[in-house]
């Protein structure tokens, strides 16, 4: 009989999620093999030809130049290639990690269209910094 449930990983609370202003939803993704350790909060793009995910990089031309989701856990791709990612949510922009020399400015509008919203951090008085 086929397994009806497979554990892909686990998610630990971090300073990545900015709140519940927008819905948060998860998906399972397959990361490209042997791309090293990819950290929680990395914005991922999807390589069109293979369907695997890598850190988004605006200089790429294989489909991974466009953001798709945000990785929800630290993964060493030499050991495990399946992972959990957020396909929508509300994130602190300074906690997000991008590939190449990209920053949130390169992808902010496209991420908003996907339901991946960003905000600045909050200072010690609770105001948006």
PDB file of C-alpha atoms in Angstrom:
ATOM      1  CA  UNK A   1       0.000   0.000   0.000  1.00  0.00           C
ATOM      2  CA  UNK A   2       1.252   3.503  -0.818  1.00  0.00           C
ATOM      3  CA  UNK A   3       2.278   5.814   2.000  1.00  0.00           C
ATOM      4  CA  UNK A   4      -0.425   8.390   2.540  1.00  0.00           C
ATOM      5  CA  UNK A   5       1.795  10.596   4.673  1.00  0.00           C
ATOM      6  CA  UNK A   6       5.487  11.402   4.252  1.00  0.00           C
ATOM      7  CA  UNK A   7       7.369  13.817   6.466  1.00  0.00           C
ATOM      8  CA  UNK A   8       9.324  16.218   4.257  1.00  0.00           C
ATOM      9  CA  UNK A   9      10.866  18.224   7.070  1.00  0.00           C
ATOM     10  CA  UNK A  10      10.001  20.457   9.949  1.00  0.00           C
ATOM     11  CA  UNK A  11       9.556  24.164  10.487  1.00  0.00           C
ATOM     12  CA  UNK A  12      10.957  26.069  13.455  1.00  0.00           C
ATOM     13  CA  UNK A  13       9.722  29.565  14.329  1.00  0.00           C
ATOM     14  CA  UNK A  14      12.060  32.314  13.105  1.00  0.00           C
ATOM     15  CA  UNK A  15      12.012  36.048  12.609  1.00  0.00           C
ATOM     16  CA  UNK A  16      10.994  35.481   8.997  1.00  0.00           C
ATOM     17  CA  UNK A  17       7.197  35.701   9.369  1.00  0.00           C
ATOM     18  CA  UNK A  18       5.990  39.274   9.906  1.00  0.00           C
ATOM     19  CA  UNK A  19       2.515  38.353  11.106  1.00  0.00           C
ATOM     20  CA  UNK A  20      -0.855  37.040  10.050  1.00  0.00           C
ATOM     21  CA  UNK A  21      -2.007  40.047   8.042  1.00  0.00           C
ATOM     22  CA  UNK A  22      -1.957  37.847   4.930  1.00  0.00           C
ATOM     23  CA  UNK A  23      -2.646  34.109   4.717  1.00  0.00           C
ATOM     24  CA  UNK A  24       0.306  31.731   4.973  1.00  0.00           C
ATOM     25  CA  UNK A  25       0.313  28.530   2.938  1.00  0.00           C
ATOM     26  CA  UNK A  26       2.925  25.801   2.416  1.00  0.00           C
ATOM     27  CA  UNK A  27       3.916  23.619  -0.519  1.00  0.00           C
ATOM     28  CA  UNK A  28       6.378  20.802  -0.982  1.00  0.00           C
ATOM     29  CA  UNK A  29       9.273  21.550  -3.349  1.00  0.00           C
ATOM     30  CA  UNK A  30      12.167  19.589  -4.803  1.00  0.00           C
ATOM     31  CA  UNK A  31      15.465  21.456  -4.619  1.00  0.00           C
ATOM     32  CA  UNK A  32      18.231  21.024  -7.182  1.00  0.00           C
ATOM     33  CA  UNK A  33      20.778  18.478  -5.970  1.00  0.00           C
ATOM     34  CA  UNK A  34      24.260  19.408  -4.762  1.00  0.00           C
ATOM     35  CA  UNK A  35      23.634  23.154  -4.588  1.00  0.00           C
ATOM     36  CA  UNK A  36      24.951  23.303  -1.025  1.00  0.00           C
ATOM     37  CA  UNK A  37      23.117  24.447   2.057  1.00  0.00           C
ATOM     38  CA  UNK A  38      20.099  26.627   1.394  1.00  0.00           C
ATOM     39  CA  UNK A  39      18.845  28.663   4.351  1.00  0.00           C
ATOM     40  CA  UNK A  40      15.354  29.248   5.701  1.00  0.00           C
ATOM     41  CA  UNK A  41      14.002  32.437   4.119  1.00  0.00           C
ATOM     42  CA  UNK A  42      15.627  31.898   0.719  1.00  0.00           C
ATOM     43  CA  UNK A  43      13.388  33.036  -2.114  1.00  0.00           C
ATOM     44  CA  UNK A  44      13.205  30.245  -4.672  1.00  0.00           C
ATOM     45  CA  UNK A  45      12.710  30.203  -8.422  1.00  0.00           C
ATOM     46  CA  UNK A  46      11.761  27.140 -10.467  1.00  0.00           C
ATOM     47  CA  UNK A  47      13.870  25.830 -13.346  1.00  0.00           C
ATOM     48  CA  UNK A  48      11.360  25.338 -16.154  1.00  0.00           C
ATOM     49  CA  UNK A  49      13.050  22.367 -17.861  1.00  0.00           C
ATOM     50  CA  UNK A  50      13.446  20.213 -14.739  1.00  0.00           C
ATOM     51  CA  UNK A  51      10.856  21.549 -12.296  1.00  0.00           C
ATOM     52  CA  UNK A  52      13.404  21.806  -9.473  1.00  0.00           C
ATOM     53  CA  UNK A  53      13.830  24.878  -7.290  1.00  0.00           C
ATOM     54  CA  UNK A  54      16.945  27.006  -6.731  1.00  0.00           C
ATOM     55  CA  UNK A  55      17.563  30.403  -5.124  1.00  0.00           C
ATOM     56  CA  UNK A  56      15.982  33.061  -7.357  1.00  0.00           C
ATOM     57  CA  UNK A  57      18.514  34.994  -9.436  1.00  0.00           C
ATOM     58  CA  UNK A  58      17.428  37.742 -11.833  1.00  0.00           C
ATOM     59  CA  UNK A  59      20.411  37.046 -14.125  1.00  0.00           C
ATOM     60  CA  UNK A  60      19.252  33.464 -14.830  1.00  0.00           C
ATOM     61  CA  UNK A  61      17.401  32.591 -18.035  1.00  0.00           C
ATOM     62  CA  UNK A  62      16.066  29.133 -17.133  1.00  0.00           C
ATOM     63  CA  UNK A  63      12.898  30.179 -15.311  1.00  0.00           C
ATOM     64  CA  UNK A  64      14.594  30.596 -11.931  1.00  0.00           C
ATOM     65  CA  UNK A  65      14.873  34.353 -12.491  1.00  0.00           C
ATOM     66  CA  UNK A  66      11.298  34.702 -11.226  1.00  0.00           C
ATOM     67  CA  UNK A  67      10.331  34.130  -7.576  1.00  0.00           C
ATOM     68  CA  UNK A  68       7.888  31.325  -6.786  1.00  0.00           C
ATOM     69  CA  UNK A  69       8.087  30.672  -3.032  1.00  0.00           C
ATOM     70  CA  UNK A  70      10.143  31.119   0.152  1.00  0.00           C
ATOM     71  CA  UNK A  71      12.010  28.211   1.722  1.00  0.00           C
ATOM     72  CA  UNK A  72      10.660  27.388   5.214  1.00  0.00           C
ATOM     73  CA  UNK A  73      13.650  25.424   6.568  1.00  0.00           C
ATOM     74  CA  UNK A  74      17.412  25.038   6.292  1.00  0.00           C
ATOM     75  CA  UNK A  75      18.286  22.292   3.805  1.00  0.00           C
ATOM     76  CA  UNK A  76      21.551  20.640   2.800  1.00  0.00           C
ATOM     77  CA  UNK A  77      20.855  19.566  -0.760  1.00  0.00           C
ATOM     78  CA  UNK A  78      23.581  16.905  -0.665  1.00  0.00           C
ATOM     79  CA  UNK A  79      21.511  15.014   1.914  1.00  0.00           C
ATOM     80  CA  UNK A  80      17.872  15.883   1.248  1.00  0.00           C
ATOM     81  CA  UNK A  81      16.278  17.492  -1.782  1.00  0.00           C
ATOM     82  CA  UNK A  82      12.609  17.652  -0.709  1.00  0.00           C
ATOM     83  CA  UNK A  83      11.594  20.625   1.408  1.00  0.00           C
ATOM     84  CA  UNK A  84       8.733  22.799   2.621  1.00  0.00           C
ATOM     85  CA  UNK A  85       8.255  26.314   1.260  1.00  0.00           C
ATOM     86  CA  UNK A  86       5.774  29.158   1.720  1.00  0.00           C
ATOM     87  CA  UNK A  87       3.794  29.916  -1.413  1.00  0.00           C
ATOM     88  CA  UNK A  88       2.180  32.940   0.205  1.00  0.00           C
ATOM     89  CA  UNK A  89       2.645  34.903   3.413  1.00  0.00           C
ATOM     90  CA  UNK A  90       3.902  38.063   5.109  1.00  0.00           C
ATOM     91  CA  UNK A  91       7.676  38.301   5.628  1.00  0.00           C
ATOM     92  CA  UNK A  92      10.312  40.652   7.017  1.00  0.00           C
ATOM     93  CA  UNK A  93      12.164  41.719   3.890  1.00  0.00           C
ATOM     94  CA  UNK A  94      15.559  41.864   5.621  1.00  0.00           C
ATOM     95  CA  UNK A  95      15.183  38.192   6.606  1.00  0.00           C
ATOM     96  CA  UNK A  96      14.715  37.075   2.999  1.00  0.00           C
ATOM     97  CA  UNK A  97      17.713  35.657   1.114  1.00  0.00           C
ATOM     98  CA  UNK A  98      18.112  35.986  -2.641  1.00  0.00           C
ATOM     99  CA  UNK A  99      20.483  34.347  -5.118  1.00  0.00           C
ATOM    100  CA  UNK A 100      23.233  36.154  -6.994  1.00  0.00           C
ATOM    101  CA  UNK A 101      23.394  39.844  -6.108  1.00  0.00           C
ATOM    102  CA  UNK A 102      19.597  40.224  -5.969  1.00  0.00           C
ATOM    103  CA  UNK A 103      17.783  42.072  -3.193  1.00  0.00           C
ATOM    104  CA  UNK A 104      14.109  42.418  -2.350  1.00  0.00           C
ATOM    105  CA  UNK A 105      13.899  45.433  -4.694  1.00  0.00           C
ATOM    106  CA  UNK A 106      14.553  43.152  -7.701  1.00  0.00           C
ATOM    107  CA  UNK A 107      11.505  40.997  -6.957  1.00  0.00           C
ATOM    108  CA  UNK A 108       9.098  42.919  -4.709  1.00  0.00           C
ATOM    109  CA  UNK A 109       6.318  43.594  -7.241  1.00  0.00           C
ATOM    110  CA  UNK A 110       6.388  40.088  -8.689  1.00  0.00           C
ATOM    111  CA  UNK A 111       6.344  38.569  -5.197  1.00  0.00           C
ATOM    112  CA  UNK A 112       3.318  40.685  -4.252  1.00  0.00           C
ATOM    113  CA  UNK A 113       1.445  39.335  -7.288  1.00  0.00           C
ATOM    114  CA  UNK A 114       2.057  35.821  -5.898  1.00  0.00           C
ATOM    115  CA  UNK A 115       0.873  36.702  -2.390  1.00  0.00           C
ATOM    116  CA  UNK A 116       4.397  36.917  -0.954  1.00  0.00           C
ATOM    117  CA  UNK A 117       4.260  40.239   0.898  1.00  0.00           C
ATOM    118  CA  UNK A 118       7.159  42.002   2.598  1.00  0.00           C
ATOM    119  CA  UNK A 119       7.495  44.621   5.297  1.00  0.00           C
ATOM    120  CA  UNK A 120      10.293  46.423   7.052  1.00  0.00           C
ATOM    121  CA  UNK A 121      11.326  45.299  10.517  1.00  0.00           C
ATOM    122  CA  UNK A 122       9.790  46.536  13.749  1.00  0.00           C
ATOM    123  CA  UNK A 123      11.791  48.609  16.243  1.00  0.00           C
ATOM    124  CA  UNK A 124      11.840  48.131  20.029  1.00  0.00           C
ATOM    125  CA  UNK A 125       8.753  50.386  20.432  1.00  0.00           C
ATOM    126  CA  UNK A 126       6.684  48.262  18.045  1.00  0.00           C
ATOM    127  CA  UNK A 127       6.761  50.762  15.177  1.00  0.00           C
ATOM    128  CA  UNK A 128       7.678  49.771  11.646  1.00  0.00           C
ATOM    129  CA  UNK A 129      11.329  50.670  11.164  1.00  0.00           C
TER     130      UNK A 129
END
